[in-house]
Amino acid sequence: MAASAIGRRSGLGRKTLTVLEGESLFNDATALVALRVALAATAGSITVLEAGRELVVAAVGGVAVGLAVGWLLNVVRQRVHDSLTDTALSLVAPFAAFLPAEELHASGVVAVVVAGLLVAHRAPLYQDPRARLVGTSTWSMIQFLLEGAVFALIGLQLRHILGDLDASAGELVLSVAVVLAVVILVRPLWVFGTTYLLRLNPSPEGGTPGWRPLAVVSWAGLRGVVSLAAALALPLDMPRRGLLLGLTVAVILGTLGVQGFTLPAVIRKLGIRPPDPRLDDLQVANALESAVNGALDRLGDLVADERTPEPIIDRLRRGAELRTWIAWERLGDAEAGEPPTAMYRRLRREMILAERQELVRLRDAGQLDDELLRRVQQELDLEDALLDTDEEADRPEDAMAQLVPERLRLCDHLRSATDPEPPDVQGCEECLALGWEWVHLRQCTTCGHVGCCDSSRGHHARVHYESDHHPVMRSVEPGESWRWCFVDNQLG
């Protein structure tokens, strides 16, 4: 949690953040399983072979239970369309995975992690949209409360732990130094070592990470409340239990203090490039273009099967196309004036405010029941929240944009590229010859060739690059002033 928050503010890439968040879940799970086996081994009740077998059974059994519970939850969720019931199901889900796994002497934590990943992966398809809105708000509040509570727990326990220390000052300092050094040094050995082993047998897709992201992951091994909870679960008659608790707190404060405070500097020193928000906008625009095209194709099929009034068809088509206009406008020139969709949001927000004032006036005059007011108010709030979401994405002072140094924003091809004269053509040259339709037009900055975008059928702008190796193209759509380097995959 702490490493992800620091990395996100420091401009760490999304893939690296995903690795950090994903591995932390399984790290906690496997660590608790290993601790349980280690405690049994120190008690002398099991042999090394039995300890290894128990570790495998706990891990494999946890995965099996998690997959079964996750599958069952997905089946149930497809049949639940009430938002409160769905949210209650999400609250019960962790216990539904944890308790059966523990009864089978498997890892309940591993089961919860696996079930959660499976349910979350299928949520976009299986979860009711209204339930997703309610669930997101509910879990945001729960997450906030739990995050605050776990750090408060560390602070509340610290005084008692320090009071129960059963070690001299010299022994304590030496133990803290050794344990903290081992904790910090073992992680890069593991991260780089396992990555090296994976490279010995590379996957067909490739894509192994470079050493810089691996170095950041190695330095982001912060410890927190899970370590303290595990230490507090040690038997009360455990030899040197007070020292073990003190070492755990030292590791937590040491990693949070040393690695946490220096992680932003490490990211900057390694030259880790933050995600470019303009590249995000381009990816979103292309994805929405493809999604809307699929929606319009589906609309055509529905219209062919039933008699639909033309005004309804036009309204549906305009609503779908509006989403793509918003996405492509984000790539436009910020100095060209207020974009049409931004103007729409501003005017619509004023209209919603007038509607609210009129509804309140009718309620105060006794002409509208308060319960009916809340029903209408919810519809207005949802629309207003959607307007706010679009506006947040359009803000030029996006925090991530401020993290991208100017010298890193443009590659050599983009810096040296010059825009040719505006093309005097009617559309994509190849599409015109083939009789195809296109979505957006792109112009090569080297020779002036005009081709269609990647959302079009022919991808002729990219085909031109692959054949002639001209690196940079620009958008020639009205209101758009961005360029794209095919070589470095960079927006400019």
XYZ file of C-alpha atoms in Angstrom:
492
model
C 0.000 0.000 0.000
C 2.711 2.499 0.986
C 5.027 1.563 -1.890
C 2.192 1.853 -4.408
C 1.146 5.267 -3.074
C 4.729 6.582 -3.190
C 5.368 5.079 -6.625
C 2.165 6.499 -8.071
C 2.984 10.012 -6.854
C 6.540 9.660 -8.149
C 5.411 8.739 -11.657
C 6.192 5.011 -11.574
C 4.900 3.117 -14.606
C 1.607 1.239 -14.367
C 3.143 -2.152 -15.164
C 5.631 -1.781 -12.321
C 2.851 -0.659 -9.965
C 0.788 -3.681 -10.984
C 3.734 -5.947 -10.191
C 4.170 -4.285 -6.792
C 0.503 -4.567 -5.865
C 0.085 -8.103 -7.190
C 3.222 -9.559 -5.649
C 2.465 -7.926 -2.296
C -0.756 -9.935 -2.044
C 0.989 -13.239 -2.649
C 4.023 -12.213 -0.583
C 1.798 -11.704 2.449
C -0.010 -14.975 1.813
C 3.100 -17.096 1.301
C 4.866 -15.424 4.233
C 2.037 -16.303 6.620
C 2.010 -19.887 5.346
C 5.788 -20.110 5.773
C 5.509 -18.690 9.297
C 2.916 -21.259 10.292
C 5.105 -24.095 9.027
C 8.207 -22.605 10.647
C 6.495 -22.377 14.040
C 5.543 -26.046 13.817
C 9.113 -26.901 12.844
C 10.654 -24.968 15.744
C 8.346 -26.799 18.122
C 9.880 -30.058 16.859
C 6.509 -31.523 15.916
C 7.342 -32.013 12.242
C 10.385 -32.915 10.196
C 11.859 -30.940 7.322
C 10.108 -33.205 4.811
C 6.792 -32.798 6.594
C 7.276 -29.047 6.741
C 7.857 -28.922 2.988
C 4.786 -31.059 2.361
C 2.645 -28.867 4.599
C 3.873 -25.764 2.801
C 2.921 -27.217 -0.582
C -0.466 -28.419 0.673
C -1.250 -25.047 2.223
C -0.313 -23.142 -0.941
C -1.867 -25.516 -3.499
C -4.934 -26.074 -1.343
C -5.402 -22.332 -0.914
C -5.252 -21.821 -4.668
C -7.763 -24.634 -5.272
C -10.234 -23.318 -2.692
C -9.818 -19.778 -4.008
C -10.554 -20.863 -7.583
C -13.629 -22.805 -6.490
C -15.015 -19.995 -4.341
C -14.197 -17.386 -6.996
C -16.019 -19.411 -9.648
C -19.046 -19.858 -7.374
C -19.142 -16.148 -6.538
C -19.059 -15.262 -10.229
C -21.990 -17.630 -10.898
C -23.994 -16.046 -8.079
C -23.086 -12.518 -9.110
C -24.489 -13.073 -12.614
C -27.890 -13.667 -11.017
C -27.784 -10.740 -8.577
C -29.103 -7.431 -9.879
C -29.721 -5.593 -6.609
C -26.881 -3.239 -5.671
C -27.165 -3.737 -1.903
C -27.227 -7.524 -2.245
C -24.197 -7.431 -4.518
C -22.292 -5.237 -2.061
C -23.202 -7.567 0.802
C -21.929 -10.465 -1.310
C -18.606 -8.704 -1.795
C -18.323 -8.206 1.979
C -18.993 -11.885 2.651
C -16.707 -13.143 -0.156
C -13.369 -12.987 1.759
C -14.780 -15.043 4.631
C -16.371 -17.489 2.200
C -12.890 -18.191 0.829
C -10.914 -18.009 4.089
C -12.961 -20.257 6.397
C -13.274 -23.359 4.139
C -9.582 -23.204 3.298
C -8.593 -23.092 6.949
C -10.927 -26.002 7.749
C -9.103 -28.018 5.075
C -5.722 -27.020 6.589
C -4.921 -24.947 3.495
C -3.970 -21.279 3.407
C -7.008 -19.083 3.909
C -5.024 -15.994 2.903
C -3.979 -17.548 -0.427
C -7.603 -18.583 -1.000
C -8.835 -15.032 -0.417
C -6.229 -13.570 -2.779
C -7.002 -16.053 -5.575
C -10.774 -15.685 -5.185
C -10.475 -11.893 -5.148
C -8.385 -11.823 -8.314
C -10.805 -14.138 -10.121
C -13.890 -12.163 -9.063
C -12.280 -8.821 -9.916
C -11.179 -10.068 -13.343
C -14.726 -11.056 -14.295
C -16.483 -8.132 -12.591
C -16.723 -5.981 -15.767
C -18.862 -8.717 -17.344
C -20.679 -10.293 -14.399
C -21.374 -7.377 -12.044
C -24.454 -5.205 -12.429
C -23.430 -1.622 -13.386
C -25.450 -0.030 -10.583
C -24.004 -2.489 -8.099
C -20.518 -1.633 -9.346
C -21.084 2.052 -8.562
C -22.371 1.310 -5.059
C -19.662 -1.288 -4.414
C -16.871 1.036 -5.519
C -18.041 3.750 -3.126
C -18.506 1.275 -0.273
C -15.096 -0.328 -0.664
C -13.375 3.040 -1.024
C -14.654 3.975 2.442
C -13.784 0.553 3.888
C -10.295 0.748 2.423
C -9.802 4.226 3.877
C -10.888 3.087 7.349
C -8.788 -0.080 7.277
C -5.654 1.717 6.065
C -5.957 4.232 8.874
C -6.714 1.517 11.418
C -3.687 -0.644 10.563
C -1.234 2.217 11.009
C -2.973 3.222 14.228
C -2.543 -0.378 15.391
C 1.207 -0.147 14.877
C 1.368 3.017 16.941
C -0.835 1.666 19.736
C 1.214 -1.518 20.047
C 4.599 0.199 19.905
C 4.675 1.297 23.582
C 3.842 -2.189 24.858
C 6.362 -3.847 22.545
C 9.176 -1.544 23.622
C 8.292 -2.136 27.253
C 8.562 -5.918 26.841
C 11.988 -5.947 25.200
C 14.187 -8.606 26.748
C 17.538 -7.600 25.268
C 20.401 -5.290 26.123
C 20.994 -2.128 24.109
C 24.026 -3.597 22.349
C 22.253 -6.828 21.440
C 19.215 -4.890 20.226
C 21.238 -2.544 17.989
C 23.252 -5.412 16.507
C 20.149 -7.542 15.920
C 18.268 -4.667 14.273
C 21.213 -3.888 11.960
C 21.640 -7.524 10.905
C 17.941 -8.262 10.389
C 17.262 -4.990 8.552
C 20.276 -5.541 6.274
C 19.165 -9.079 5.471
C 15.589 -7.956 4.769
C 16.749 -5.201 2.413
C 19.443 -7.231 0.618
C 17.554 -10.492 0.127
C 14.807 -8.840 -1.909
C 16.995 -7.676 -4.856
C 18.691 -11.075 -4.886
C 15.285 -12.701 -5.212
C 13.859 -10.209 -7.762
C 16.867 -10.240 -10.082
C 17.519 -13.952 -9.522
C 14.034 -15.116 -10.452
C 13.963 -12.769 -13.443
C 17.260 -14.230 -14.657
C 15.875 -17.762 -14.329
C 12.794 -16.767 -16.334
C 15.005 -15.392 -19.081
C 16.704 -18.780 -19.406
C 13.357 -20.084 -20.650
C 11.718 -17.045 -22.262
C 8.029 -17.041 -23.085
C 6.907 -16.695 -26.727
C 5.475 -13.245 -25.934
C 8.796 -11.968 -24.538
C 8.561 -8.655 -22.759
C 10.993 -9.279 -19.901
C 11.481 -6.123 -17.803
C 14.697 -4.103 -17.854
C 17.008 -3.705 -14.886
C 15.692 -0.275 -13.899
C 12.109 -1.386 -13.093
C 13.557 -4.422 -11.327
C 15.756 -2.145 -9.215
C 12.706 -0.078 -8.207
C 10.748 -3.226 -7.305
C 13.735 -4.430 -5.285
C 13.862 -1.179 -3.311
C 10.091 -1.095 -2.747
C 10.007 -3.960 -0.240
C 8.280 -1.982 2.504
C 6.857 -3.872 5.495
C 3.723 -2.995 7.410
C 0.901 -4.233 9.583
C 0.902 -7.799 8.213
C 4.384 -8.293 9.621
C 3.273 -6.937 12.996
C 0.127 -9.073 13.030
C 2.212 -12.157 12.252
C 4.664 -11.353 15.050
C 1.879 -10.726 17.563
C 0.474 -14.161 16.693
C 3.627 -15.843 18.006
C 2.962 -18.114 21.022
C 3.195 -16.305 24.337
C 5.787 -18.819 25.562
C 7.970 -18.307 22.483
C 11.635 -17.837 23.565
C 12.787 -14.205 23.115
C 9.306 -13.188 21.944
C 9.870 -9.609 23.133
C 13.012 -9.315 21.023
C 11.239 -10.755 17.981
C 8.434 -8.201 18.334
C 10.981 -5.394 18.698
C 12.838 -6.560 15.590
C 9.568 -6.656 13.666
C 8.783 -3.056 14.589
C 12.339 -2.061 13.662
C 11.954 -3.689 10.251
C 8.624 -1.916 9.679
C 9.955 1.513 10.685
C 13.273 0.897 8.931
C 11.801 -0.082 5.589
C 9.131 2.613 5.712
C 11.692 5.212 6.765
C 14.763 4.253 4.738
C 13.211 2.761 1.616
C 9.964 4.724 1.718
C 11.564 8.180 1.972
C 14.268 7.371 -0.604
C 12.061 5.573 -3.148
C 11.138 8.778 -5.068
C 14.828 9.698 -5.320
C 15.675 6.192 -6.559
C 12.967 6.444 -9.231
C 14.308 9.810 -10.403
C 17.948 8.683 -10.276
C 17.237 5.630 -12.410
C 15.490 7.805 -14.993
C 12.195 5.926 -14.762
C 9.847 7.567 -17.189
C 6.394 8.469 -15.843
C 3.342 7.528 -17.917
C 2.684 10.234 -20.480
C -0.951 11.362 -20.023
C -1.128 12.258 -23.705
C -0.238 8.703 -24.614
C -2.977 7.569 -22.225
C -5.417 9.844 -24.023
C -4.413 8.379 -27.377
C -4.880 4.826 -26.091
C -8.284 5.712 -24.609
C -9.360 7.455 -27.807
C -8.440 4.464 -29.969
C -10.136 2.055 -27.545
C -13.319 4.132 -27.430
C -13.285 4.434 -31.199
C -13.218 0.663 -31.496
C -15.856 0.207 -28.771
C -18.224 2.754 -30.314
C -17.821 1.185 -33.746
C -18.857 -2.134 -32.210
C -21.814 -0.451 -30.517
C -22.922 1.181 -33.782
C -22.664 -2.155 -35.586
C -24.853 -3.699 -32.891
C -27.304 -0.803 -33.259
C -27.501 -1.524 -36.977
C -28.330 -5.171 -36.285
C -31.036 -4.216 -33.785
C -32.581 -1.672 -36.137
C -32.707 -4.267 -38.910
C -34.603 -6.696 -36.650
C -37.216 -4.280 -35.301
C -39.003 -1.120 -36.295
C -37.208 1.714 -34.519
C -38.179 5.377 -35.041
C -35.470 7.340 -36.793
C -35.208 10.046 -34.056
C -34.332 7.369 -31.512
C -31.668 5.926 -33.829
C -30.141 9.371 -34.374
C -30.104 10.072 -30.645
C -28.378 6.762 -29.889
C -25.843 7.302 -32.641
C -25.038 10.867 -31.520
C -24.651 9.737 -27.901
C -22.165 7.058 -28.901
C -20.187 9.360 -31.189
C -20.034 12.044 -28.468
C -17.853 9.767 -26.326
C -15.252 9.474 -29.085
C -15.315 13.225 -29.708
C -14.528 13.845 -26.045
C -11.596 11.420 -26.183
C -10.082 12.859 -29.361
C -10.539 16.456 -28.183
C -8.153 15.740 -25.296
C -5.409 15.383 -27.908
C -6.257 18.721 -29.475
C -4.588 22.106 -29.126
C -5.309 23.558 -25.676
C -4.847 27.092 -27.024
C -7.407 26.676 -29.799
C -10.271 27.724 -27.537
C -12.874 25.852 -25.514
C -13.633 22.451 -27.079
C -17.287 21.791 -27.942
C -17.674 19.024 -25.365
C -16.153 21.232 -22.632
C -18.667 23.915 -23.541
C -21.421 21.279 -23.382
C -20.357 20.260 -19.868
C -20.244 23.841 -18.644
C -23.699 24.685 -19.997
C -25.211 21.371 -18.879
C -23.883 21.888 -15.351
C -25.626 25.283 -15.203
C -28.843 23.636 -16.373
C -28.542 20.928 -13.690
C -28.075 23.614 -11.036
C -31.240 25.343 -12.231
C -33.105 22.026 -12.126
C -31.978 21.409 -8.534
C -33.091 24.870 -7.432
C -36.504 24.386 -9.024
C -36.944 20.950 -7.425
C -36.098 22.351 -3.992
C -38.537 25.228 -4.537
C -41.301 22.754 -5.395
C -40.440 20.650 -2.320
C -40.500 23.699 -0.033
C -43.817 24.775 -1.536
C -45.329 21.372 -0.759
C -45.788 20.478 -4.429
C -43.187 17.667 -4.465
C -42.779 14.932 -1.892
C -39.326 14.740 -0.306
C -38.910 11.072 -1.264
C -39.670 11.893 -4.891
C -37.183 14.758 -4.704
C -34.432 12.345 -3.644
C -35.314 10.029 -6.530
C -34.965 12.792 -9.113
C -31.935 14.197 -7.289
C -30.118 10.872 -7.674
C -30.510 10.989 -11.439
C -29.119 14.533 -11.547
C -26.247 13.592 -9.233
C -25.229 10.678 -11.464
C -25.201 12.904 -14.534
C -23.295 15.642 -12.695
C -20.733 13.101 -11.440
C -20.230 11.876 -15.001
C -19.581 15.443 -16.123
C -17.009 15.826 -13.345
C -15.279 12.611 -14.402
C -14.883 13.842 -17.970
C -13.621 17.203 -16.736
C -10.987 15.591 -14.479
C -9.599 13.719 -17.476
C -9.412 16.925 -19.531
C -7.445 19.065 -17.068
C -4.133 20.161 -18.625
C -2.528 20.473 -15.181
C -2.807 16.723 -14.690
C -0.433 15.730 -11.891
C 1.226 13.063 -13.975
C 1.864 15.513 -16.793
C 3.805 17.710 -14.387
C 6.060 14.774 -13.546
C 7.196 14.274 -17.150
C 10.384 16.324 -17.681
C 10.415 18.222 -20.959
C 13.664 16.599 -22.024
C 11.987 13.176 -21.690
C 8.789 14.061 -23.461
C 10.120 14.221 -26.995
C 12.367 11.685 -28.673
C 14.902 12.731 -31.316
C 12.504 11.928 -34.159
C 9.764 14.154 -32.713
C 12.168 16.993 -31.952
C 13.539 17.007 -35.500
C 10.208 16.483 -37.280
C 8.633 19.408 -39.146
C 5.010 19.505 -40.227
C 4.468 19.549 -44.007
C 1.849 21.635 -45.733
C -1.750 20.603 -45.010
C -2.723 17.824 -47.411
C -4.851 18.630 -50.430
C -6.619 15.276 -50.542
C -10.129 14.047 -49.878
C -9.111 11.232 -47.549
C -6.824 8.235 -47.148
C -5.127 7.638 -50.486
C -5.155 3.833 -50.258
C -8.711 3.665 -48.911
C -9.950 5.857 -51.759
C -8.316 3.524 -54.269
C -9.840 0.445 -52.578
C -13.257 1.980 -51.982
C -12.922 1.570 -48.215
C -14.103 3.862 -45.440
C -11.761 5.329 -42.808
C -12.093 6.839 -39.332
C -9.312 9.437 -38.937
C -6.520 10.720 -41.146
C -2.793 10.864 -40.383
C -0.037 12.578 -42.406
C 3.606 11.520 -42.630
C 5.825 14.443 -41.616
C 8.642 13.213 -43.895
C 6.915 12.887 -47.264
C 3.371 14.181 -46.657
C 1.651 10.852 -47.344
C -1.903 10.732 -45.946
C -3.185 7.458 -44.501
C -5.868 6.223 -42.148
C -5.460 5.608 -38.405
C -5.152 2.326 -36.527
C -8.897 2.388 -35.801
C -9.582 2.239 -39.537
C -9.818 -0.895 -41.620
C -6.588 -0.428 -43.558
C -4.179 0.997 -40.909
C -2.517 2.709 -43.867
C -0.553 5.269 -41.808
C 1.175 2.398 -40.012
C 1.547 0.426 -43.245
C 3.325 3.448 -44.762
C 5.757 3.546 -41.823
C 6.465 -0.182 -42.073
C 7.229 0.088 -45.788
C 9.051 3.450 -45.979
C 10.339 3.678 -42.362
C 9.366 7.339 -41.988
C 9.203 7.630 -38.191
C 6.729 10.429 -37.423
C 3.145 11.063 -38.454
C 0.746 13.778 -37.345
C -3.004 14.035 -37.006
C -4.705 16.179 -39.629
C -8.122 16.042 -37.982
C -9.655 19.447 -37.160
C -8.642 20.675 -33.704
C -5.912 18.016 -33.213
C -2.260 19.055 -33.110
C -0.383 15.960 -31.935
C 2.256 13.794 -33.565
C 3.282 10.176 -33.073
C 6.662 8.490 -33.406
C 6.348 4.888 -34.565
C 9.963 4.110 -33.684
C 9.866 5.179 -30.008
C 6.097 4.750 -29.494
C 5.921 8.294 -28.169
C 3.367 11.064 -28.441
C 4.467 14.614 -29.150
